[in-house]
PDB file of C-alpha atoms in Angstrom:
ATOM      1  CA  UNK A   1     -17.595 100.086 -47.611  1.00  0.00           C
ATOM      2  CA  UNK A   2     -19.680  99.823 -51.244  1.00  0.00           C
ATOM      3  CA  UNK A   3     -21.938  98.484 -52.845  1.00  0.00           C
ATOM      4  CA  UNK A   4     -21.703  97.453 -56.320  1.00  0.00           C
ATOM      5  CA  UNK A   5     -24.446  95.843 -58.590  1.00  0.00           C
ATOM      6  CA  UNK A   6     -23.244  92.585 -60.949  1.00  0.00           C
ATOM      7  CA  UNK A   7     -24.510  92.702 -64.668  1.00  0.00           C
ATOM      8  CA  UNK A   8     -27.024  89.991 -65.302  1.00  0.00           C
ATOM      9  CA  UNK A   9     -23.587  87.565 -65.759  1.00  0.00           C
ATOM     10  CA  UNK A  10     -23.011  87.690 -62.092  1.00  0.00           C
ATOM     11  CA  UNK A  11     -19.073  87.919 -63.723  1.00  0.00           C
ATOM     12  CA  UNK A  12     -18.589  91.857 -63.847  1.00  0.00           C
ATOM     13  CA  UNK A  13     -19.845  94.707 -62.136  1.00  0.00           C
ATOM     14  CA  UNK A  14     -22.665  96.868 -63.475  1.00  0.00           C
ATOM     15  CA  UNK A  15     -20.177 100.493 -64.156  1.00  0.00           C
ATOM     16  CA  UNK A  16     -23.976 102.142 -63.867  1.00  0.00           C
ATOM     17  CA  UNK A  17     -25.382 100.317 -60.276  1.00  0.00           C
ATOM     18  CA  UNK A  18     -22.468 101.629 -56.994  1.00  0.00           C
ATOM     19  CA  UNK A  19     -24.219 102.561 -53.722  1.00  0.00           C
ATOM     20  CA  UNK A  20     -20.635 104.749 -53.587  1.00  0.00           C
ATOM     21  CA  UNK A  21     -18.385 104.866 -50.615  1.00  0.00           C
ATOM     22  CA  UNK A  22     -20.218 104.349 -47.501  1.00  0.00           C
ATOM     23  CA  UNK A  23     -19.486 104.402 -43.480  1.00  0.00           C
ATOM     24  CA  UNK A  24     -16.086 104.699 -41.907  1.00  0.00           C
ATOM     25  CA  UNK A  25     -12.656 103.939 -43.776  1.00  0.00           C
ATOM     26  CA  UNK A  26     -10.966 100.333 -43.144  1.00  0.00           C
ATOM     27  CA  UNK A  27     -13.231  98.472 -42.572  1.00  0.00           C
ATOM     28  CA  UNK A  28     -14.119  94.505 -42.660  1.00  0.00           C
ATOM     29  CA  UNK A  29     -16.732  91.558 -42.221  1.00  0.00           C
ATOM     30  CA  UNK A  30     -19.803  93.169 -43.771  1.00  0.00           C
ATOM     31  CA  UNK A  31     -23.119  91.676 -43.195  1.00  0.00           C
ATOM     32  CA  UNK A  32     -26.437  92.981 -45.566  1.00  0.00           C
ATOM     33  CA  UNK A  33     -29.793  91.625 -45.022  1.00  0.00           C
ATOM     34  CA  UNK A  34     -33.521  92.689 -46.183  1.00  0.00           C
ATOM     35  CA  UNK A  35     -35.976  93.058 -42.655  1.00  0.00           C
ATOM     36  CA  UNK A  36     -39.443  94.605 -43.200  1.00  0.00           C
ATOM     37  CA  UNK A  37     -38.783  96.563 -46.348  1.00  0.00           C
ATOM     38  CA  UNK A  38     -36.081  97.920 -45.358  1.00  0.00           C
ATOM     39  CA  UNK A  39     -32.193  97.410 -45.810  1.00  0.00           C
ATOM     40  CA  UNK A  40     -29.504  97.087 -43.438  1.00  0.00           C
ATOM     41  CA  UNK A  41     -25.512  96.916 -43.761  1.00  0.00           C
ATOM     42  CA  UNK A  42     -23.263  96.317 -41.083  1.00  0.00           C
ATOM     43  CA  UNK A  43     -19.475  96.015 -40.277  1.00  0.00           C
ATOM     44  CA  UNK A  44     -16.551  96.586 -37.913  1.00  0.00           C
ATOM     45  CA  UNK A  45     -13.392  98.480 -38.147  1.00  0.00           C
ATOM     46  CA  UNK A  46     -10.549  96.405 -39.243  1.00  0.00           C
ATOM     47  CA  UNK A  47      -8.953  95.274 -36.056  1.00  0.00           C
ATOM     48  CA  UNK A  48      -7.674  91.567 -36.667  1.00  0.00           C
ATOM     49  CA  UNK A  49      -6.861  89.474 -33.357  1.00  0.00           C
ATOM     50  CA  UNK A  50      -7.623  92.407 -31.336  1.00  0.00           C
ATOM     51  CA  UNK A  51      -7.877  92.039 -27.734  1.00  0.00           C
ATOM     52  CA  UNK A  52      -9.786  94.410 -26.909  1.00  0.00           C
ATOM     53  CA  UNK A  53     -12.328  94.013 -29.818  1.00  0.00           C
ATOM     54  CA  UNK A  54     -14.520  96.511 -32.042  1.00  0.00           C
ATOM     55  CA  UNK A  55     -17.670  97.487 -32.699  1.00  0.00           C
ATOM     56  CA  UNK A  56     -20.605  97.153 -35.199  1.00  0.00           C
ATOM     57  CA  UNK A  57     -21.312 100.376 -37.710  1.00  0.00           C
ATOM     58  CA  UNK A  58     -25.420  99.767 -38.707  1.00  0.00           C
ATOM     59  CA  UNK A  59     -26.366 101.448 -41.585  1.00  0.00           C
ATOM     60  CA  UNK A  60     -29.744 101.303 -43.099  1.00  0.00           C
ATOM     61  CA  UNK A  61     -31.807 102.346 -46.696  1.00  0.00           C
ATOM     62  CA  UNK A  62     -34.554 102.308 -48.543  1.00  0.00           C
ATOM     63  CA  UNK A  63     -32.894 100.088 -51.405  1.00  0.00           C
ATOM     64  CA  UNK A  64     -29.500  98.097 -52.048  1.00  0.00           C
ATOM     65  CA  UNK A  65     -27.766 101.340 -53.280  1.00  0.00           C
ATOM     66  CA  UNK A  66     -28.669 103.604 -50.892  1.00  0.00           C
ATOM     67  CA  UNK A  67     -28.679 106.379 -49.690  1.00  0.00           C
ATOM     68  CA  UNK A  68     -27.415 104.821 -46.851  1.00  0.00           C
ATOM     69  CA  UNK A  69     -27.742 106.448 -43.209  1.00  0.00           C
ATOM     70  CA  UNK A  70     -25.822 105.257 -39.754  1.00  0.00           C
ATOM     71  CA  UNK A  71     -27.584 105.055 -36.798  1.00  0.00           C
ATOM     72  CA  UNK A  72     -25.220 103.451 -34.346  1.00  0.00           C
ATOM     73  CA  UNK A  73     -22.102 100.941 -33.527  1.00  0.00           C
ATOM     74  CA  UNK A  74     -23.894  98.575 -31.445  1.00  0.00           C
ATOM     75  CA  UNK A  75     -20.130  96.846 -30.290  1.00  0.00           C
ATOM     76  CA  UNK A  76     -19.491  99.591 -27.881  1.00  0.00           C
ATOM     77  CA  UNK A  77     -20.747 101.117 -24.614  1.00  0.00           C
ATOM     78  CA  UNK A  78     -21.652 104.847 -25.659  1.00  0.00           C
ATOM     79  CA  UNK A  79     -21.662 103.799 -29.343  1.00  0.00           C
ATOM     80  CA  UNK A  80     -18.773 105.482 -30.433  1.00  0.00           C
ATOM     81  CA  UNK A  81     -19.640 107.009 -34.035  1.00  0.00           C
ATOM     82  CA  UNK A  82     -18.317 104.944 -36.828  1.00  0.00           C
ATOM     83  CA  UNK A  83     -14.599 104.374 -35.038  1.00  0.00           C
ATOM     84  CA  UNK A  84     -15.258 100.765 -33.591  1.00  0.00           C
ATOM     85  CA  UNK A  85     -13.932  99.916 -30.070  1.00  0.00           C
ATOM     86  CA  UNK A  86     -10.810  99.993 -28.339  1.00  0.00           C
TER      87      UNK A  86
END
């Protein structure tokens, strides 16, 4: 996952604002929100139609770009580090 600021536009990316590559590879459905101060990503490994489903990677920061730190996939029993389910 990354995180890339837009130029005032909104129709480009700012080449100078990228929280970098964060959290597992292949990955999907990304969810950011703002609670108390402090910033939280999440998403699940990509795992389309699966029957057996996956987990929830949270990551939290200080600020939009990072630096970002994982704390736990909340989708699985044990919390299986930034893998997902299955």
């Amino acid at each position: 996952m990354t995180l890339q600021r837009l130029l005032p536009s909104l129709l480009a990316a700012d080449p100078a604002g990228s929280a970098g590559v964060f959290g597992a590879p292949f990955v999907e459905a990304p969810a950011m929100f703002k609670r108390q101060g402090v910033y939280y990503a999440m998403f699940g490994k990509c795992c389309a139609f699966c029957a057996h489903g996956t987990g929830i990677g949270v990551y939290s920061a200080p600020a939009p770009l990072g630096a970002w730190t994982y704390h736990e996939n909340i989708g699985c029993v044990g919390g299986e580090p930034k893998a997902g389910c299955g």
